[in-house]
Coordinates of N, CA, C and O in Angstrom, one line a residue:
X1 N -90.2 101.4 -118.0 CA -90.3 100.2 -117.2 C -89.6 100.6 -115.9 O -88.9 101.6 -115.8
X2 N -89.8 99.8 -114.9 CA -89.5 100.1 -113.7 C -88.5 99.2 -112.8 O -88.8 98.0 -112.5
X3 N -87.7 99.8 -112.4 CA -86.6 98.8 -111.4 C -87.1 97.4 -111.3 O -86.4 96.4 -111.6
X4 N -88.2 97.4 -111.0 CA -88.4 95.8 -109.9 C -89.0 95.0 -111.2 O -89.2 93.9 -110.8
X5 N -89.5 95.2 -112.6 CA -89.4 94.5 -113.8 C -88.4 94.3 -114.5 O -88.5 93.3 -115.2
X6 N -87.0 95.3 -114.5 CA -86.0 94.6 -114.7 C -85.1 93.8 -114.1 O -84.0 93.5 -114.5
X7 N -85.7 93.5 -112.8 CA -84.3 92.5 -111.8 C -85.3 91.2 -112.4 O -84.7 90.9 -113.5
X8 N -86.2 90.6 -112.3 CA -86.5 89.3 -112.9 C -86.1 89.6 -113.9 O -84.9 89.6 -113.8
X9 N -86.3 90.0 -114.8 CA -85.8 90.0 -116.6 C -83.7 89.9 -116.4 O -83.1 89.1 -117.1
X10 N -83.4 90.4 -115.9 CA -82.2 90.3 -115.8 C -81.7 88.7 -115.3 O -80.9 87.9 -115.8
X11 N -82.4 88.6 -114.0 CA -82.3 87.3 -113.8 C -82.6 86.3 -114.7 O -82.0 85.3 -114.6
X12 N -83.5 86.3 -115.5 CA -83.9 85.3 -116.5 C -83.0 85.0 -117.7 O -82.6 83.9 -118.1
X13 N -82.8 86.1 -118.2 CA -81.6 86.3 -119.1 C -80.2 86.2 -118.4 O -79.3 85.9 -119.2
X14 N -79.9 86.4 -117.3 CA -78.6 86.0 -117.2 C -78.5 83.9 -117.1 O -77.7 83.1 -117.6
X15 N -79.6 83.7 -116.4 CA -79.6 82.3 -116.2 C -79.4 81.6 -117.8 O -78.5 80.9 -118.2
X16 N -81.0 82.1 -118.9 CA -80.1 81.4 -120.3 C -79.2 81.5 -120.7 O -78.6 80.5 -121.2
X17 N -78.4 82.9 -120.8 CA -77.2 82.8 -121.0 C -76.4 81.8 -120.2 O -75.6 81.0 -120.8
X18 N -76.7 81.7 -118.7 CA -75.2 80.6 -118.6 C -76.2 79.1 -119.0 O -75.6 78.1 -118.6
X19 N -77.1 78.9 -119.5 CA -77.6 77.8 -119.8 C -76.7 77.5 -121.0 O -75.9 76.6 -121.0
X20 N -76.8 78.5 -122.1 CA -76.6 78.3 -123.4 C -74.7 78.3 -123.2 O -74.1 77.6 -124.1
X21 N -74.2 78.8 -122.4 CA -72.8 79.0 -121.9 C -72.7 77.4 -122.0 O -71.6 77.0 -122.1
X22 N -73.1 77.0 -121.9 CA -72.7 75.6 -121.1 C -73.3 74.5 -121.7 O -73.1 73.5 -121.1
X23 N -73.9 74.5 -122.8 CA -74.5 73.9 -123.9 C -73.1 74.0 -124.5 O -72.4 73.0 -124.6
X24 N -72.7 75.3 -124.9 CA -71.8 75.3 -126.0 C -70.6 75.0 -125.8 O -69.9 74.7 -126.8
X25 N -69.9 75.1 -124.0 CA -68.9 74.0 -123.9 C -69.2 72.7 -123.6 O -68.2 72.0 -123.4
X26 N -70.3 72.1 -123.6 CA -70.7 70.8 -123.4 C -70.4 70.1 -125.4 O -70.4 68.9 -125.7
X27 N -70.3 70.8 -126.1 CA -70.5 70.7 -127.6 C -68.9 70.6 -127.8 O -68.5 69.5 -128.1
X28 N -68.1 71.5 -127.6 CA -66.8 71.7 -128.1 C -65.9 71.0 -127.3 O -64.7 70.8 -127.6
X29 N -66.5 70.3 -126.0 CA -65.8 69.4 -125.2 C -66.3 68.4 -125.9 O -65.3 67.8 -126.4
X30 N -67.7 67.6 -126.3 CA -67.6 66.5 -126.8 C -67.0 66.2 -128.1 O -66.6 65.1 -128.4
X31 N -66.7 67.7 -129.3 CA -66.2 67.8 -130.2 C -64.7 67.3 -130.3 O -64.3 66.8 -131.3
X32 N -64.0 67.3 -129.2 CA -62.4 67.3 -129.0 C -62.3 66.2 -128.7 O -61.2 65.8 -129.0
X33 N -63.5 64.8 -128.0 CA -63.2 63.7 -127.9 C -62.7 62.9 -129.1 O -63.0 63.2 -130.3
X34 N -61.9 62.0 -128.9 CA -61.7 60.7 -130.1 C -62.8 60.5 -130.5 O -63.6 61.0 -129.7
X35 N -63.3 60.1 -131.4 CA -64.3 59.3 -132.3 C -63.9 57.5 -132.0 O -62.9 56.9 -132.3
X36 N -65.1 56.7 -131.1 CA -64.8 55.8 -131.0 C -64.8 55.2 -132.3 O -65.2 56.0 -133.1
X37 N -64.4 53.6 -133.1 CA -65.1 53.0 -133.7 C -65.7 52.0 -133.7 O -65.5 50.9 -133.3
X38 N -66.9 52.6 -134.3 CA -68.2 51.2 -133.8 C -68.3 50.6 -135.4 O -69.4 50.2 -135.7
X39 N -67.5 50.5 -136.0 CA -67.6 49.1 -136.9 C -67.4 47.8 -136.5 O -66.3 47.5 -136.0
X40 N -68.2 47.3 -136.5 CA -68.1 45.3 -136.6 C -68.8 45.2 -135.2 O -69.2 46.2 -134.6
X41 N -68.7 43.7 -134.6 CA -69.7 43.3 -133.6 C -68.9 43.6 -132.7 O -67.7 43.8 -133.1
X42 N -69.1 43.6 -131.2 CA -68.1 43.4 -130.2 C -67.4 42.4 -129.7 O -67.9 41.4 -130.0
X43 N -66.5 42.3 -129.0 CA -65.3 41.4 -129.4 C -66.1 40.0 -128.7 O -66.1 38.9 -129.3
X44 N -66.9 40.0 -127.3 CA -67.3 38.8 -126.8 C -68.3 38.3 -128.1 O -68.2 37.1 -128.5
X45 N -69.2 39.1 -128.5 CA -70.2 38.4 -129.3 C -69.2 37.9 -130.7 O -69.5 36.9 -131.4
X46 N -68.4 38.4 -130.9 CA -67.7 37.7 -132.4 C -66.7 36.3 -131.4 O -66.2 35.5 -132.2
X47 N -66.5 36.2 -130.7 CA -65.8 35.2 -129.9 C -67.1 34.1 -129.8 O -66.9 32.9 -129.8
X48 N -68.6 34.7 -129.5 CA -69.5 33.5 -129.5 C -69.2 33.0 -130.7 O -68.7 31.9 -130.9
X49 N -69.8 33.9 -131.7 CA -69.9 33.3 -133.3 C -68.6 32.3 -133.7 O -68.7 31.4 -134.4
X50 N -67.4 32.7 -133.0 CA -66.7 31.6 -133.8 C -66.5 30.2 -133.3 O -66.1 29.2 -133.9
X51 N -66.9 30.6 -131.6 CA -67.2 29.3 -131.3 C -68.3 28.5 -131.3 O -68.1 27.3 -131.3
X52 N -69.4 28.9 -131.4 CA -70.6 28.1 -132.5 C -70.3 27.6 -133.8 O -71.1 26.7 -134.2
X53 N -69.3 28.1 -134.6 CA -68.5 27.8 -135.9 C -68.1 26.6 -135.5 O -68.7 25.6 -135.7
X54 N -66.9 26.6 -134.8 CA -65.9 25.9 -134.6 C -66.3 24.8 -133.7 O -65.5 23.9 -133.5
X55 N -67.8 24.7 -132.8 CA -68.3 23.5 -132.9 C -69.2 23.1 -133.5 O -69.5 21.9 -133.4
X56 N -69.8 23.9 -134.4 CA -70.3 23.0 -135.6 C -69.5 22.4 -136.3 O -69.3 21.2 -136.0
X57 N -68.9 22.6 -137.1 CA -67.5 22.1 -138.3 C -67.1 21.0 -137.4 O -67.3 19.9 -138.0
X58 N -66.5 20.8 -135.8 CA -66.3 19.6 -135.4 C -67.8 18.4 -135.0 O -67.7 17.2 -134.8
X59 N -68.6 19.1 -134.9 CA -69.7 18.1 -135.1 C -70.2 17.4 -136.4 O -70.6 16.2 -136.6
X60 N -69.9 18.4 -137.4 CA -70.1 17.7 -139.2 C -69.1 16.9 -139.3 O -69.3 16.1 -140.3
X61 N -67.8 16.8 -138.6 CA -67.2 16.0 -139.0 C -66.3 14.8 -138.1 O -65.4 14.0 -138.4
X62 N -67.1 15.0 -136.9 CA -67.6 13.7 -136.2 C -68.7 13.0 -136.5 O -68.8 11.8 -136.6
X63 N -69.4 13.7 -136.8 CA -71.0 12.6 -137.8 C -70.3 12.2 -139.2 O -70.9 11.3 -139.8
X64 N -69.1 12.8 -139.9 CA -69.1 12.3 -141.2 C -68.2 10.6 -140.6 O -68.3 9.4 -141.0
X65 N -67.6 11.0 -139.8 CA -66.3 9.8 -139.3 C -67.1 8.9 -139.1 O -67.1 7.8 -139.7
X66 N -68.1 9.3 -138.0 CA -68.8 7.9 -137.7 C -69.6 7.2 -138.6 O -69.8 5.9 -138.5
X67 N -70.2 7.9 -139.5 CA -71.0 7.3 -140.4 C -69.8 6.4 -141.6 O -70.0 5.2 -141.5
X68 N -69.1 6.8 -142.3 CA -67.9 6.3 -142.3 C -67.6 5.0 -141.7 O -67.4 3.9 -142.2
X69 N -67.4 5.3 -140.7 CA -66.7 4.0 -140.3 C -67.9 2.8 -139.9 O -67.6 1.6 -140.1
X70 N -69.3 3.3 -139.3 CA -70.6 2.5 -139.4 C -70.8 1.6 -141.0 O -71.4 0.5 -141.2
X71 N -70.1 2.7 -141.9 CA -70.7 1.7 -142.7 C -69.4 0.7 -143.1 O -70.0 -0.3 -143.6
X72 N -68.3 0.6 -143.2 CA -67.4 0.5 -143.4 C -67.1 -1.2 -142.6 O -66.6 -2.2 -143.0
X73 N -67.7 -0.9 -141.2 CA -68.0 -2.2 -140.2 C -69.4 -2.8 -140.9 O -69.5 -4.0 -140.8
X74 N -70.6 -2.2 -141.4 CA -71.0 -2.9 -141.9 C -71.0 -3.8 -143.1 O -71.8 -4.6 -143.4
X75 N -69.8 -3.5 -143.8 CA -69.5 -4.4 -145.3 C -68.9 -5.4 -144.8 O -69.0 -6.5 -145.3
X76 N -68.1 -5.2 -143.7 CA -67.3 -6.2 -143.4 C -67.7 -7.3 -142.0 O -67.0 -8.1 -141.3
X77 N -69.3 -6.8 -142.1 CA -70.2 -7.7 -141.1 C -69.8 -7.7 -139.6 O -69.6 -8.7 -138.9
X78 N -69.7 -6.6 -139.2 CA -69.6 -6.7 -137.7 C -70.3 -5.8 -137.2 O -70.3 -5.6 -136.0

């Protein structure tokens, strides 16, 4: 082979090498991060759900009061 076929080939091979150089600290740097945890929902969406809870439960028991007390004025005719 001749001089001027191994300067591309050298060039080519040096470049994957620092490709793969750098793959493999891109791996052992993400390796060293914390592990977030993604169990359960996120804090705003579980803050919706409990306040959709917490106004339904007071709407079932504003409809129970009033019905209650609707009938309660109706026995006694008013």
């Amino acid at each position: 082979m001749s001089t001027t076929t191994l300067a591309p080939r050298a060039l080519v091979h040096r470049t994957v090498g620092s490709v793969l150089q750098g793959r493999d600290r891109l791996r052992r740097f993400l390796d060293q991060r914390p592990a977030r945890g993604e169990r359960g929902l996120s804090q705003s969406t579980e803050q919706a759900l409990l306040v959709a809870g917490a106004v339904t439960v007071g709407g079932l028991i504003a409809a129970a009061v009033i019905a209650f007390v609707t009938a309660k004025l109706a026995e006694k005719g008013l």
